Coordinates of N, CA and C in Angstrom, one line a residue:
M1192 N 4.5 -156.7 -36.4 CA 3.1 -157.2 -36.5 C 2.6 -158.2 -35.6
L1193 N 3.6 -158.9 -35.2 CA 3.1 -159.9 -34.0 C 3.5 -159.3 -32.7
D1194 N 3.8 -158.2 -32.4 CA 4.2 -157.6 -31.2 C 3.3 -158.0 -30.1
W1195 N 2.0 -157.8 -30.2 CA 0.9 -158.2 -29.2 C 1.1 -159.6 -28.8
L1196 N 1.7 -160.5 -29.5 CA 1.9 -161.9 -29.1 C 3.2 -162.2 -28.3
F1197 N 4.3 -161.3 -28.9 CA 5.7 -161.8 -28.4 C 6.5 -160.9 -27.8
S1198 N 5.7 -159.8 -27.3 CA 6.5 -158.7 -26.5 C 6.8 -159.0 -25.2
D1199 N 8.0 -158.5 -24.9 CA 8.5 -158.7 -23.4 C 7.9 -157.6 -22.5
P1200 N 7.9 -157.8 -21.3 CA 7.4 -156.5 -20.2 C 8.5 -155.5 -20.5
L1201 N 8.0 -154.4 -19.9 CA 8.8 -153.2 -19.9 C 10.1 -153.4 -19.2
P1202 N 11.2 -153.0 -19.7 CA 12.5 -153.1 -19.1 C 12.7 -152.6 -17.7
L1203 N 13.5 -153.2 -17.0 CA 13.8 -152.5 -15.6 C 14.6 -151.3 -15.7
G1204 N 14.2 -150.5 -14.8 CA 15.1 -149.2 -14.8 C 14.4 -147.9 -15.7
V1205 N 13.1 -148.3 -16.3 CA 12.6 -147.3 -16.9 C 11.5 -146.8 -16.1
P1206 N 11.1 -145.3 -16.3 CA 9.8 -144.9 -15.6 C 8.5 -145.7 -15.9
A1207 N 7.9 -146.0 -15.1 CA 6.6 -146.7 -15.1 C 5.5 -145.7 -15.7
P1208 N 4.8 -146.1 -16.9 CA 3.7 -145.3 -17.3 C 2.7 -145.0 -16.3
D1209 N 2.4 -143.7 -16.4 CA 1.3 -143.2 -15.4 C 0.0 -143.9 -15.8
F1210 N -0.9 -144.0 -14.9 CA -2.3 -144.2 -15.4 C -3.2 -143.7 -14.3
S1211 N -4.5 -143.9 -14.7 CA -5.6 -143.6 -13.8 C -6.6 -144.4 -14.0
L1212 N -6.9 -145.5 -13.3 CA -8.1 -146.5 -13.5 C -9.0 -146.5 -12.2
P1213 N -10.3 -146.8 -12.5 CA -11.3 -147.0 -11.4 C -10.9 -148.4 -10.7
D1214 N -11.3 -148.5 -9.6 CA -11.3 -149.8 -8.7 C -12.6 -150.3 -8.9
Q1215 N -12.8 -151.5 -8.0 CA -13.9 -152.2 -8.0 C -15.1 -151.5 -7.4
N1216 N -14.8 -150.4 -6.7 CA -16.1 -149.5 -6.2 C -16.1 -148.1 -6.9
G1217 N -15.3 -148.0 -8.1 CA -15.6 -146.7 -8.9 C -14.6 -145.7 -8.3
N1218 N -13.5 -146.1 -7.5 CA -12.8 -145.0 -6.9 C -11.5 -144.9 -7.9
S1219 N -11.1 -143.8 -8.2 CA -9.9 -143.7 -9.0 C -8.5 -144.0 -8.4
V1220 N -7.8 -144.6 -9.1 CA -6.4 -145.0 -8.8 C -5.4 -144.6 -9.7
S1221 N -4.5 -143.4 -9.5 CA -3.6 -142.9 -10.2 C -2.1 -143.3 -9.7
L1222 N -1.2 -143.8 -10.7 CA 0.3 -144.1 -10.2 C 0.8 -142.9 -9.5
S1223 N 0.6 -141.8 -10.3 CA 1.4 -140.6 -9.8 C 1.1 -140.1 -8.4
A1224 N -0.1 -140.6 -7.8 CA -0.6 -140.2 -6.6 C 0.1 -141.3 -5.5
L1225 N 0.7 -142.4 -6.1 CA 1.2 -143.4 -5.1 C 2.8 -143.2 -4.7
R1226 N 3.3 -142.1 -5.6 CA 4.7 -141.9 -5.1 C 5.1 -141.9 -3.7
G1227 N 6.1 -142.5 -3.4 CA 6.6 -142.5 -2.0 C 6.4 -144.1 -1.5
R1228 N 5.7 -144.8 -2.2 CA 5.5 -146.2 -1.9 C 5.7 -147.1 -3.0
S1229 N 6.1 -148.3 -2.8 CA 6.3 -149.2 -4.0 C 4.8 -149.8 -4.2
V1230 N 4.8 -150.2 -5.5 CA 3.3 -150.6 -6.1 C 3.8 -151.9 -6.8
V1231 N 2.8 -152.9 -6.4 CA 2.8 -154.2 -7.3 C 1.6 -154.1 -8.2
L1232 N 1.9 -154.4 -9.4 CA 0.8 -154.5 -10.3 C 0.8 -155.9 -10.8
V1233 N -0.5 -156.6 -10.6 CA -0.7 -158.0 -11.1 C -1.7 -158.1 -12.2
F1234 N -1.1 -158.0 -13.4 CA -2.1 -158.3 -14.7 C -2.4 -159.7 -14.6
Y1235 N -3.7 -159.8 -14.8 CA -4.1 -161.2 -14.8 C -5.4 -161.4 -15.7
P1236 N -5.6 -162.5 -16.4 CA -6.8 -162.7 -17.5 C -8.0 -162.7 -17.0
G1237 N -8.4 -163.3 -15.7 CA -9.7 -163.4 -15.3 C -9.9 -163.5 -13.9
D1238 N -11.2 -162.8 -13.4 CA -11.6 -163.1 -12.0 C -12.1 -164.5 -11.7
D1239 N -11.7 -165.0 -10.7 CA -12.1 -166.1 -10.1 C -11.9 -167.4 -11.2
T1240 N -10.8 -167.3 -12.0 CA -10.3 -168.6 -12.6 C -9.2 -169.2 -11.7
T1241 N -9.0 -170.5 -12.0 CA -8.2 -171.3 -11.2 C -6.7 -170.7 -11.0
V1242 N -6.0 -170.2 -12.0 CA -4.7 -169.9 -11.7 C -4.8 -168.4 -11.4
C1243 N -5.7 -167.6 -11.6 CA -5.7 -166.3 -11.2 C -6.0 -166.3 -9.7
R1244 N -7.1 -166.9 -9.5 CA -7.4 -167.0 -8.0 C -6.2 -167.5 -7.2
R1245 N -5.4 -168.4 -7.5 CA -4.2 -168.9 -6.8 C -3.2 -167.9 -6.8
Q1246 N -3.0 -167.0 -7.9 CA -2.0 -166.1 -8.0 C -2.4 -165.0 -7.0
L1247 N -3.7 -164.6 -7.0 CA -4.0 -163.3 -6.2 C -4.0 -163.8 -4.7
C1248 N -4.4 -164.9 -4.5 CA -4.5 -165.5 -3.1 C -3.1 -165.5 -2.4
E1249 N -2.1 -165.9 -3.4 CA -0.7 -165.9 -2.9 C -0.2 -164.4 -2.2
F1250 N -0.7 -163.5 -3.1 CA -0.4 -162.1 -2.7 C -1.1 -161.7 -1.5
R1251 N -2.4 -162.1 -1.3 CA -3.2 -162.1 0.0 C -2.4 -162.6 1.0
D1252 N -2.0 -163.9 0.9 CA -1.3 -164.6 1.9 C 0.0 -163.9 2.3
A1253 N 0.6 -163.1 1.5 CA 1.9 -162.3 1.8 C 1.6 -161.0 2.3
W1254 N 0.3 -160.8 2.6 CA -0.2 -159.3 3.0 C 0.8 -158.8 4.2
A1255 N 1.0 -159.4 5.0 CA 1.8 -158.9 6.2 C 3.2 -158.3 5.6
D1256 N 3.9 -159.0 5.0 CA 5.1 -158.7 4.4 C 5.0 -157.5 3.4
T1257 N 3.9 -157.6 2.8 CA 3.4 -156.3 1.7 C 3.3 -154.9 2.7
E1258 N 2.7 -155.1 3.7 CA 2.6 -154.0 4.6 C 3.8 -153.5 5.2
H1259 N 4.6 -154.5 5.7 CA 6.1 -154.2 6.2 C 6.8 -153.5 5.2
K1260 N 6.7 -153.9 3.9 CA 7.6 -153.2 2.9 C 6.8 -151.8 2.5
N1261 N 5.9 -151.5 3.0 CA 5.3 -150.2 2.6 C 5.0 -150.1 1.1
T1262 N 4.4 -151.4 0.7 CA 3.9 -151.6 -0.7 C 2.4 -151.8 -0.9
L1263 N 2.0 -151.3 -2.0 CA 0.6 -151.5 -2.3 C 0.4 -152.6 -3.5
V1264 N -0.8 -153.4 -3.6 CA -0.8 -154.3 -4.6 C -2.1 -154.0 -5.1
F1265 N -2.0 -154.2 -6.5 CA -3.3 -154.0 -7.2 C -3.4 -155.0 -8.2
G1266 N -4.5 -155.6 -8.4 CA -4.7 -156.6 -9.5 C -5.4 -155.7 -10.7
V1267 N -5.2 -156.2 -11.9 CA -5.5 -155.2 -13.1 C -6.0 -156.3 -14.1
N1268 N -7.2 -156.0 -14.6 CA -7.8 -156.7 -16.0 C -8.9 -155.9 -16.4
P1269 N -9.4 -156.3 -17.5 CA -10.5 -155.5 -18.1 C -12.0 -155.9 -17.8
Q1270 N -12.0 -156.7 -16.8 CA -13.3 -157.2 -16.4 C -14.0 -155.8 -15.6
N1271 N -15.3 -156.0 -15.4 CA -16.1 -154.9 -14.7 C -15.9 -154.9 -13.2
A1272 N -16.2 -153.7 -12.8 CA -16.3 -153.6 -11.4 C -17.1 -154.4 -10.5
R1273 N -18.3 -155.0 -11.1 CA -19.2 -155.9 -10.2 C -18.2 -157.3 -10.1
S1274 N -17.8 -157.8 -11.3 CA -17.0 -159.0 -11.2 C -15.7 -158.9 -10.3
H1275 N -15.0 -157.8 -10.3 CA -13.9 -157.6 -9.4 C -14.3 -157.7 -7.8
A1276 N -15.5 -157.0 -7.6 CA -15.9 -156.9 -6.2 C -16.3 -158.3 -5.7
K1277 N -17.0 -159.0 -6.5 CA -17.2 -160.6 -6.1 C -16.0 -161.4 -6.1
F1278 N -15.1 -161.2 -6.7 CA -13.8 -162.0 -6.7 C -13.1 -161.4 -5.3
I1279 N -13.1 -160.3 -4.9 CA -12.6 -159.7 -3.7 C -13.2 -160.5 -2.5
D1280 N -14.5 -160.4 -2.5 CA -15.4 -160.9 -1.4 C -15.3 -162.4 -1.5
K1281 N -15.2 -163.2 -2.6 CA -15.1 -164.6 -2.4 C -13.6 -164.9 -1.9
C1282 N -12.7 -164.3 -2.3 CA -11.3 -164.7 -1.6 C -10.8 -163.8 -0.7
R1283 N -11.6 -162.8 -0.2 CA -11.1 -162.0 1.0 C -9.7 -161.2 0.6
L1284 N -9.7 -160.7 -0.6 CA -8.3 -159.9 -0.8 C -8.5 -158.7 -0.4
P1285 N -7.1 -158.5 0.3 CA -7.2 -157.2 1.1 C -6.6 -156.0 0.2
F1286 N -6.7 -156.1 -1.3 CA -6.1 -155.1 -2.1 C -7.3 -154.9 -3.2
R1287 N -7.1 -153.9 -3.8 CA -8.1 -153.4 -4.8 C -7.7 -154.0 -6.1
L1288 N -8.8 -154.1 -6.9 CA -8.8 -154.6 -8.2 C -9.1 -153.6 -9.3
L1289 N -8.2 -153.2 -10.3 CA -8.6 -152.1 -11.3 C -9.2 -152.5 -12.5
V1290 N -9.9 -151.8 -12.8 CA -10.7 -152.0 -14.2 C -10.1 -151.3 -15.3
D1291 N -9.5 -152.0 -16.2 CA -8.8 -151.5 -17.3 C -9.6 -151.8 -18.6
R1292 N -10.7 -151.2 -18.7 CA -11.6 -151.2 -19.9 C -11.0 -150.9 -21.1
G1293 N -11.0 -151.7 -22.1 CA -10.3 -151.5 -23.4 C -8.8 -151.8 -23.3
Q1294 N -8.3 -152.1 -22.3 CA -6.8 -152.5 -22.0 C -5.9 -151.2 -22.5
R1295 N -6.4 -150.1 -22.3 CA -5.3 -149.1 -22.4 C -4.2 -149.1 -21.7
M1296 N -4.4 -149.3 -20.4 CA -3.1 -149.5 -19.4 C -2.4 -150.7 -19.9
G1297 N -3.1 -151.8 -20.2 CA -2.4 -152.9 -20.6 C -1.5 -152.6 -22.0
A1298 N -1.9 -151.7 -22.8 CA -1.0 -151.5 -23.7 C 0.2 -150.7 -23.4
L1299 N 0.1 -149.8 -22.4 CA 1.1 -149.1 -21.9 C 2.1 -150.0 -21.2
Y1300 N 1.6 -151.2 -20.5 CA 2.6 -152.0 -19.9 C 2.8 -153.2 -20.7
K1301 N 2.6 -153.3 -21.7 CA 2.9 -154.5 -22.8 C 2.4 -155.9 -22.3
I1302 N 1.0 -155.6 -22.0 CA 0.2 -157.1 -21.6 C -0.9 -157.3 -22.4
K1303 N -1.1 -156.3 -23.3 CA -2.3 -156.3 -24.1 C -2.3 -157.4 -25.1
G1304 N -3.2 -158.2 -25.3 CA -3.1 -159.2 -26.3 C -4.6 -159.8 -26.5
L1305 N -4.8 -161.0 -27.3 CA -6.1 -161.5 -27.2 C -6.7 -161.7 -25.9
M1306 N -5.7 -162.0 -25.1 CA -6.0 -162.2 -23.6 C -5.0 -161.5 -22.8
V1307 N -5.1 -161.1 -21.6 CA -4.2 -160.2 -21.0 C -3.0 -161.3 -20.7
K1308 N -1.7 -160.8 -20.8 CA -0.6 -161.5 -20.7 C -0.2 -161.4 -19.1
R1309 N -0.4 -162.6 -18.7 CA -0.1 -162.5 -16.9 C 1.2 -162.1 -16.7
T1310 N 1.3 -160.9 -16.2 CA 2.5 -160.1 -15.9 C 2.5 -159.5 -14.4
V1311 N 3.5 -159.6 -13.8 CA 3.8 -158.9 -12.5 C 4.8 -157.8 -12.4
Y1312 N 4.6 -156.7 -12.0 CA 5.5 -155.5 -12.0 C 5.7 -154.9 -10.7
L1313 N 6.8 -154.6 -10.3 CA 7.0 -153.8 -9.1 C 7.5 -152.6 -9.5
I1314 N 7.0 -151.6 -9.0 CA 7.3 -150.1 -9.4 C 7.8 -149.6 -8.0
G1315 N 9.1 -148.9 -8.0 CA 9.6 -148.3 -6.9 C 9.0 -147.1 -6.5
P1316 N 9.2 -146.6 -5.2 CA 8.6 -145.3 -4.7 C 8.9 -144.2 -5.5
D1317 N 9.9 -144.3 -6.5 CA 10.4 -143.3 -7.3 C 9.8 -143.3 -8.7
G1318 N 8.9 -144.4 -8.9 CA 8.1 -144.6 -10.1 C 8.8 -145.2 -11.2
I1319 N 10.1 -145.9 -10.7 CA 11.0 -146.8 -11.7 C 10.7 -148.2 -11.8
V1320 N 10.4 -148.8 -12.7 CA 10.3 -150.3 -12.7 C 11.3 -151.1 -12.1
R1321 N 11.1 -151.8 -11.1 CA 12.1 -152.5 -10.4 C 12.0 -154.0 -10.8
F1322 N 11.0 -154.4 -11.3 CA 10.6 -155.8 -11.5 C 9.8 -156.0 -12.4
A1323 N 9.8 -156.9 -13.5 CA 8.8 -157.3 -14.3 C 8.8 -158.6 -14.9
E1324 N 8.0 -159.3 -14.7 CA 8.1 -161.0 -15.1 C 6.7 -161.4 -15.5
R1325 N 6.6 -162.1 -16.7 CA 5.6 -162.7 -17.2 C 5.3 -164.0 -16.3
G1326 N 4.0 -164.5 -16.1 CA 3.8 -165.5 -15.4 C 3.3 -165.3 -14.0
T1327 N 3.6 -166.3 -13.0 CA 3.2 -166.1 -11.5 C 4.3 -166.3 -10.6
P1328 N 5.3 -165.2 -10.6 CA 6.5 -165.1 -9.7 C 6.0 -165.3 -8.4
D1329 N 6.7 -165.8 -7.5 CA 6.5 -166.0 -6.1 C 6.4 -164.6 -5.3
P1330 N 5.4 -164.2 -4.6 CA 5.2 -163.0 -4.1 C 6.2 -162.6 -3.1
G1331 N 6.8 -163.6 -2.4 CA 8.1 -163.2 -1.5 C 9.2 -162.7 -2.4
Y1332 N 9.4 -163.2 -3.6 CA 10.5 -162.8 -4.4 C 10.3 -161.4 -4.8
V1333 N 9.1 -161.1 -5.3 CA 8.7 -159.8 -5.9 C 9.0 -158.9 -4.7
L1334 N 8.4 -159.2 -3.7 CA 8.3 -158.0 -2.5 C 9.9 -158.0 -2.0
S1335 N 10.6 -158.9 -2.2 CA 12.0 -158.7 -1.9 C 12.7 -157.6 -2.7
Q1336 N 12.2 -157.3 -3.8 CA 12.8 -156.2 -4.7 C 12.4 -154.9 -4.2
A1337 N 11.5 -154.8 -3.2 CA 10.8 -153.5 -2.7 C 11.7 -152.9 -1.8
T1338 N 11.9 -151.7 -1.8 CA 12.8 -151.0 -0.7 C 12.1 -150.4 0.5

């Protein structure tokens, strides 16, 4: 009954649920189309809030390592495309933000609640969850799990 409040992230070693969501420009992003590359999903509660800004800017600042690891990063929350675009422009984020209207993807990834449960996933090139942690894990540590 209180699963939405106390649920753990997806376990390591399971196939990541496929999704297809629009980014800040309305372009569709599907996990299945990204096979062959590692994917970091940063679920965060709100655009341009203090902790969210710091967390996403840490991934921005680790961008060289991200590219070196052949990894894509996506921020995800239910806010609209215009809010995402403003956040990207303000913080000069080099990655896309996905619009999870209704938190359908959030439900698949166990982050749905009254507020998005701040969670970071790393999905391997084979589509398997390799890292899953609530909170704000260090991007360097997350990326060290990528192959």
